[in-house]
Amino acid sequence: MASFIEGYSQCYTCGFGLTCSLGNVLKDHGFISKIEPHHLPKPLEKQNQALFEIKKTTILLNNIKNS
């Protein structure tokens, strides 16, 4: 199952994100010289696909709970 929700990993704030060869900064953006705001994940309320999947999951879990 794919992950639809983008979130902050410690890689963006630990201080080594630009030089770490194993972290999410490199995985998501390649080698960059500075972490800019456009590199950061979108706020949850702007992640339409994630919100759709959350709503579907909520309905499914409620159906299971009520059956």
Backbone as XML, in Angstrom:
<?xml version="1.0"?>
<chain id="A" units="angstrom">
  <residue number="1" name="MET">
    <atom name="N" x="0.842" y="-1.180" z="0.000"/>
    <atom name="CA" x="0.000" y="0.000" z="0.000"/>
    <atom name="C" x="0.884" y="1.239" z="0.000"/>
  </residue>
  <residue number="2" name="ALA">
    <atom name="N" x="0.606" y="2.158" z="-0.864"/>
    <atom name="CA" x="1.399" y="3.378" z="-0.979"/>
    <atom name="C" x="1.056" y="4.348" z="0.147"/>
  </residue>
  <residue number="3" name="SER">
    <atom name="N" x="2.019" y="5.155" z="0.495"/>
    <atom name="CA" x="1.790" y="6.186" z="1.496"/>
    <atom name="C" x="1.322" y="7.450" z="0.779"/>
  </residue>
  <residue number="4" name="PHE">
    <atom name="N" x="0.147" y="7.916" z="1.126"/>
    <atom name="CA" x="-0.397" y="9.090" z="0.464"/>
    <atom name="C" x="-0.141" y="10.368" z="1.238"/>
  </residue>
  <residue number="5" name="ILE">
    <atom name="N" x="0.145" y="10.268" z="2.517"/>
    <atom name="CA" x="0.304" y="11.454" z="3.337"/>
    <atom name="C" x="1.773" y="11.835" z="3.401"/>
  </residue>
  <residue number="6" name="GLU">
    <atom name="N" x="2.058" y="13.037" z="2.929"/>
    <atom name="CA" x="3.410" y="13.554" z="3.031"/>
    <atom name="C" x="3.580" y="14.143" z="4.418"/>
  </residue>
  <residue number="7" name="GLY">
    <atom name="N" x="4.680" y="13.869" z="5.042"/>
    <atom name="CA" x="4.923" y="14.410" z="6.363"/>
    <atom name="C" x="6.366" y="14.787" z="6.522"/>
  </residue>
  <residue number="8" name="TYR">
    <atom name="N" x="6.651" y="15.508" z="7.551"/>
    <atom name="CA" x="8.015" y="15.917" z="7.825"/>
    <atom name="C" x="8.780" y="14.764" z="8.461"/>
  </residue>
  <residue number="9" name="SER">
    <atom name="N" x="9.929" y="14.505" z="7.946"/>
    <atom name="CA" x="10.817" y="13.561" z="8.602"/>
    <atom name="C" x="11.898" y="14.381" z="9.292"/>
  </residue>
  <residue number="10" name="GLN">
    <atom name="N" x="12.581" y="13.774" z="10.204"/>
    <atom name="CA" x="13.652" y="14.463" z="10.920"/>
    <atom name="C" x="14.746" y="14.916" z="9.960"/>
  </residue>
  <residue number="11" name="CYS">
    <atom name="N" x="14.786" y="14.368" z="8.773"/>
    <atom name="CA" x="15.818" y="14.708" z="7.799"/>
    <atom name="C" x="15.809" y="16.190" z="7.425"/>
  </residue>
  <residue number="12" name="TYR">
    <atom name="N" x="14.666" y="16.825" z="7.515"/>
    <atom name="CA" x="14.582" y="18.230" z="7.146"/>
    <atom name="C" x="15.040" y="19.160" z="8.264"/>
  </residue>
  <residue number="13" name="THR">
    <atom name="N" x="15.139" y="18.662" z="9.478"/>
    <atom name="CA" x="15.449" y="19.540" z="10.611"/>
    <atom name="C" x="16.616" y="19.077" z="11.480"/>
  </residue>
  <residue number="14" name="CYS">
    <atom name="N" x="17.210" y="17.930" z="11.199"/>
    <atom name="CA" x="18.252" y="17.385" z="12.077"/>
    <atom name="C" x="19.585" y="18.118" z="11.952"/>
  </residue>
  <residue number="15" name="GLY">
    <atom name="N" x="19.765" y="18.846" z="10.858"/>
    <atom name="CA" x="21.022" y="19.538" z="10.652"/>
    <atom name="C" x="21.961" y="18.827" z="9.690"/>
  </residue>
  <residue number="16" name="PHE">
    <atom name="N" x="21.667" y="17.573" z="9.357"/>
    <atom name="CA" x="22.515" y="16.817" z="8.439"/>
    <atom name="C" x="21.796" y="16.488" z="7.130"/>
  </residue>
  <residue number="17" name="GLY">
    <atom name="N" x="20.591" y="16.997" z="6.950"/>
    <atom name="CA" x="19.782" y="16.645" z="5.789"/>
    <atom name="C" x="20.446" y="16.906" z="4.455"/>
  </residue>
  <residue number="18" name="LEU">
    <atom name="N" x="21.269" y="17.938" z="4.382"/>
    <atom name="CA" x="21.914" y="18.272" z="3.117"/>
    <atom name="C" x="23.095" y="17.379" z="2.790"/>
  </residue>
  <residue number="19" name="THR">
    <atom name="N" x="23.672" y="16.750" z="3.801"/>
    <atom name="CA" x="24.876" y="15.950" z="3.567"/>
    <atom name="C" x="24.660" y="14.455" z="3.768"/>
  </residue>
  <residue number="20" name="CYS">
    <atom name="N" x="23.523" y="14.061" z="4.276"/>
    <atom name="CA" x="23.245" y="12.655" z="4.544"/>
    <atom name="C" x="22.891" y="11.933" z="3.249"/>
  </residue>
  <residue number="21" name="SER">
    <atom name="N" x="23.579" y="10.860" z="2.974"/>
    <atom name="CA" x="23.319" y="10.120" z="1.734"/>
    <atom name="C" x="22.197" y="9.104" z="1.879"/>
  </residue>
  <residue number="22" name="LEU">
    <atom name="N" x="21.634" y="8.953" z="3.073"/>
    <atom name="CA" x="20.598" y="7.955" z="3.311"/>
    <atom name="C" x="19.230" y="8.551" z="3.623"/>
  </residue>
  <residue number="23" name="GLY">
    <atom name="N" x="19.140" y="9.856" z="3.724"/>
    <atom name="CA" x="17.922" y="10.476" z="4.216"/>
    <atom name="C" x="16.900" y="10.828" z="3.157"/>
  </residue>
  <residue number="24" name="ASN">
    <atom name="N" x="15.786" y="11.347" z="3.636"/>
    <atom name="CA" x="14.657" y="11.690" z="2.779"/>
    <atom name="C" x="14.902" y="12.921" z="1.919"/>
  </residue>
  <residue number="25" name="VAL">
    <atom name="N" x="15.755" y="13.831" z="2.359"/>
    <atom name="CA" x="16.039" y="15.006" z="1.529"/>
    <atom name="C" x="16.649" y="14.542" z="0.211"/>
  </residue>
  <residue number="26" name="LEU">
    <atom name="N" x="17.662" y="13.707" z="0.284"/>
    <atom name="CA" x="18.289" y="13.180" z="-0.926"/>
    <atom name="C" x="17.312" y="12.321" z="-1.725"/>
  </residue>
  <residue number="27" name="LYS">
    <atom name="N" x="16.588" y="11.460" z="-1.037"/>
    <atom name="CA" x="15.633" y="10.575" z="-1.714"/>
    <atom name="C" x="14.573" y="11.375" z="-2.473"/>
  </residue>
  <residue number="28" name="ASP">
    <atom name="N" x="14.075" y="12.437" z="-1.862"/>
    <atom name="CA" x="12.980" y="13.205" z="-2.453"/>
    <atom name="C" x="13.431" y="14.269" z="-3.451"/>
  </residue>
  <residue number="29" name="HIS">
    <atom name="N" x="14.662" y="14.823" z="-3.259"/>
    <atom name="CA" x="15.059" y="15.989" z="-4.048"/>
    <atom name="C" x="16.430" y="15.873" z="-4.707"/>
  </residue>
  <residue number="30" name="GLY">
    <atom name="N" x="17.158" y="14.805" z="-4.435"/>
    <atom name="CA" x="18.532" y="14.732" z="-4.918"/>
    <atom name="C" x="19.410" y="15.637" z="-4.069"/>
  </residue>
  <residue number="31" name="PHE">
    <atom name="N" x="20.641" y="15.847" z="-4.511"/>
    <atom name="CA" x="21.537" y="16.727" z="-3.759"/>
    <atom name="C" x="21.130" y="18.172" z="-3.996"/>
  </residue>
  <residue number="32" name="ILE">
    <atom name="N" x="20.889" y="18.886" z="-2.919"/>
    <atom name="CA" x="20.528" y="20.305" z="-2.994"/>
    <atom name="C" x="21.450" y="21.071" z="-2.057"/>
  </residue>
  <residue number="33" name="SER">
    <atom name="N" x="21.584" y="22.368" z="-2.291"/>
    <atom name="CA" x="22.494" y="23.165" z="-1.462"/>
    <atom name="C" x="21.803" y="23.832" z="-0.284"/>
  </residue>
  <residue number="34" name="LYS">
    <atom name="N" x="20.476" y="23.904" z="-0.330"/>
    <atom name="CA" x="19.726" y="24.545" z="0.747"/>
    <atom name="C" x="18.318" y="23.961" z="0.766"/>
  </residue>
  <residue number="35" name="ILE">
    <atom name="N" x="17.782" y="23.734" z="1.945"/>
    <atom name="CA" x="16.391" y="23.282" z="2.059"/>
    <atom name="C" x="15.504" y="24.513" z="2.044"/>
  </residue>
  <residue number="36" name="GLU">
    <atom name="N" x="14.728" y="24.636" z="0.978"/>
    <atom name="CA" x="13.845" y="25.786" z="0.774"/>
    <atom name="C" x="12.411" y="25.379" z="1.134"/>
  </residue>
  <residue number="37" name="PRO">
    <atom name="N" x="11.540" y="26.360" z="1.350"/>
    <atom name="CA" x="10.148" y="26.031" z="1.680"/>
    <atom name="C" x="9.465" y="25.110" z="0.671"/>
  </residue>
  <residue number="38" name="HIS">
    <atom name="N" x="9.801" y="25.224" z="-0.618"/>
    <atom name="CA" x="9.147" y="24.378" z="-1.617"/>
    <atom name="C" x="9.607" y="22.918" z="-1.541"/>
  </residue>
  <residue number="39" name="HIS">
    <atom name="N" x="10.671" y="22.647" z="-0.800"/>
    <atom name="CA" x="11.108" y="21.264" z="-0.597"/>
    <atom name="C" x="10.296" y="20.559" z="0.486"/>
  </residue>
  <residue number="40" name="LEU">
    <atom name="N" x="9.688" y="21.318" z="1.360"/>
    <atom name="CA" x="8.958" y="20.740" z="2.488"/>
    <atom name="C" x="7.613" y="20.187" z="2.035"/>
  </residue>
  <residue number="41" name="PRO">
    <atom name="N" x="7.137" y="19.153" z="2.710"/>
    <atom name="CA" x="5.816" y="18.602" z="2.358"/>
    <atom name="C" x="4.717" y="19.651" z="2.521"/>
  </residue>
  <residue number="42" name="LYS">
    <atom name="N" x="3.668" y="19.510" z="1.718"/>
    <atom name="CA" x="2.519" y="20.416" z="1.811"/>
    <atom name="C" x="1.794" y="20.186" z="3.133"/>
  </residue>
  <residue number="43" name="PRO">
    <atom name="N" x="1.123" y="21.224" z="3.651"/>
    <atom name="CA" x="0.274" y="21.013" z="4.825"/>
    <atom name="C" x="-0.815" y="19.987" z="4.498"/>
  </residue>
  <residue number="44" name="LEU">
    <atom name="N" x="-1.229" y="19.220" z="5.482"/>
    <atom name="CA" x="-2.208" y="18.160" z="5.264"/>
    <atom name="C" x="-3.462" y="18.663" z="4.577"/>
  </residue>
  <residue number="45" name="GLU">
    <atom name="N" x="-3.939" y="19.839" z="4.950"/>
    <atom name="CA" x="-5.183" y="20.340" z="4.366"/>
    <atom name="C" x="-5.059" y="20.631" z="2.860"/>
  </residue>
  <residue number="46" name="LYS">
    <atom name="N" x="-3.847" y="20.644" z="2.329"/>
    <atom name="CA" x="-3.646" y="20.848" z="0.896"/>
    <atom name="C" x="-3.308" y="19.557" z="0.159"/>
  </residue>
  <residue number="47" name="GLN">
    <atom name="N" x="-3.339" y="18.445" z="0.867"/>
    <atom name="CA" x="-3.057" y="17.141" z="0.259"/>
    <atom name="C" x="-4.389" y="16.443" z="-0.060"/>
  </residue>
  <residue number="48" name="ASN">
    <atom name="N" x="-4.957" y="16.816" z="-1.190"/>
    <atom name="CA" x="-6.297" y="16.348" z="-1.539"/>
    <atom name="C" x="-6.405" y="14.832" z="-1.609"/>
  </residue>
  <residue number="49" name="GLN">
    <atom name="N" x="-5.431" y="14.161" z="-2.212"/>
    <atom name="CA" x="-5.490" y="12.703" z="-2.315"/>
    <atom name="C" x="-5.440" y="12.076" z="-0.922"/>
  </residue>
  <residue number="50" name="ALA">
    <atom name="N" x="-4.605" y="12.603" z="-0.055"/>
    <atom name="CA" x="-4.509" y="12.065" z="1.305"/>
    <atom name="C" x="-5.823" y="12.251" z="2.053"/>
  </residue>
  <residue number="51" name="LEU">
    <atom name="N" x="-6.443" y="13.413" z="1.921"/>
    <atom name="CA" x="-7.711" y="13.662" z="2.596"/>
    <atom name="C" x="-8.802" y="12.730" z="2.076"/>
  </residue>
  <residue number="52" name="PHE">
    <atom name="N" x="-8.794" y="12.466" z="0.785"/>
    <atom name="CA" x="-9.747" y="11.533" z="0.196"/>
    <atom name="C" x="-9.547" y="10.135" z="0.769"/>
  </residue>
  <residue number="53" name="GLU">
    <atom name="N" x="-8.298" y="9.687" z="0.854"/>
    <atom name="CA" x="-8.002" y="8.357" z="1.386"/>
    <atom name="C" x="-8.354" y="8.260" z="2.870"/>
  </residue>
  <residue number="54" name="ILE">
    <atom name="N" x="-8.125" y="9.321" z="3.620"/>
    <atom name="CA" x="-8.488" y="9.346" z="5.042"/>
    <atom name="C" x="-9.995" y="9.197" z="5.200"/>
  </residue>
  <residue number="55" name="LYS">
    <atom name="N" x="-10.744" y="9.920" z="4.371"/>
    <atom name="CA" x="-12.210" y="9.839" z="4.447"/>
    <atom name="C" x="-12.696" y="8.427" z="4.108"/>
  </residue>
  <residue number="56" name="LYS">
    <atom name="N" x="-12.137" y="7.825" z="3.057"/>
    <atom name="CA" x="-12.509" y="6.463" z="2.686"/>
    <atom name="C" x="-12.196" y="5.481" z="3.819"/>
  </residue>
  <residue number="57" name="THR">
    <atom name="N" x="-11.041" y="5.643" z="4.436"/>
    <atom name="CA" x="-10.643" y="4.749" z="5.529"/>
    <atom name="C" x="-11.568" y="4.913" z="6.719"/>
  </residue>
  <residue number="58" name="THR">
    <atom name="N" x="-11.945" y="6.146" z="7.016"/>
    <atom name="CA" x="-12.862" y="6.414" z="8.124"/>
    <atom name="C" x="-14.210" y="5.725" z="7.893"/>
  </residue>
  <residue number="59" name="ILE">
    <atom name="N" x="-14.723" y="5.833" z="6.673"/>
    <atom name="CA" x="-16.000" y="5.181" z="6.345"/>
    <atom name="C" x="-15.876" y="3.677" z="6.497"/>
  </residue>
  <residue number="60" name="LEU">
    <atom name="N" x="-14.805" y="3.098" z="5.964"/>
    <atom name="CA" x="-14.579" y="1.661" z="6.057"/>
    <atom name="C" x="-14.499" y="1.196" z="7.505"/>
  </residue>
  <residue number="61" name="LEU">
    <atom name="N" x="-13.730" y="1.906" z="8.317"/>
    <atom name="CA" x="-13.600" y="1.507" z="9.721"/>
    <atom name="C" x="-14.913" y="1.648" z="10.484"/>
  </residue>
  <residue number="62" name="ASN">
    <atom name="N" x="-15.675" y="2.684" z="10.192"/>
    <atom name="CA" x="-16.984" y="2.847" z="10.825"/>
    <atom name="C" x="-17.933" y="1.725" z="10.428"/>
  </residue>
  <residue number="63" name="ASN">
    <atom name="N" x="-17.871" y="1.295" z="9.168"/>
    <atom name="CA" x="-18.710" y="0.190" z="8.717"/>
    <atom name="C" x="-18.335" y="-1.117" z="9.432"/>
  </residue>
  <residue number="64" name="ILE">
    <atom name="N" x="-17.056" y="-1.340" z="9.612"/>
    <atom name="CA" x="-16.600" y="-2.531" z="10.316"/>
    <atom name="C" x="-17.040" y="-2.483" z="11.772"/>
  </residue>
  <residue number="65" name="LYS">
    <atom name="N" x="-16.871" y="-1.326" z="12.384"/>
    <atom name="CA" x="-17.232" y="-1.149" z="13.801"/>
    <atom name="C" x="-18.719" y="-1.371" z="14.018"/>
  </residue>
  <residue number="66" name="ASN">
    <atom name="N" x="-19.541" y="-0.920" z="13.084"/>
    <atom name="CA" x="-20.992" y="-0.984" z="13.249"/>
    <atom name="C" x="-21.624" y="-2.269" z="12.713"/>
  </residue>
  <residue number="67" name="SER">
    <atom name="N" x="-20.810" y="-3.170" z="12.211"/>
    <atom name="CA" x="-21.401" y="-4.421" z="11.679"/>
    <atom name="C" x="-21.366" y="-5.544" z="12.690"/>
  </residue>
</chain>
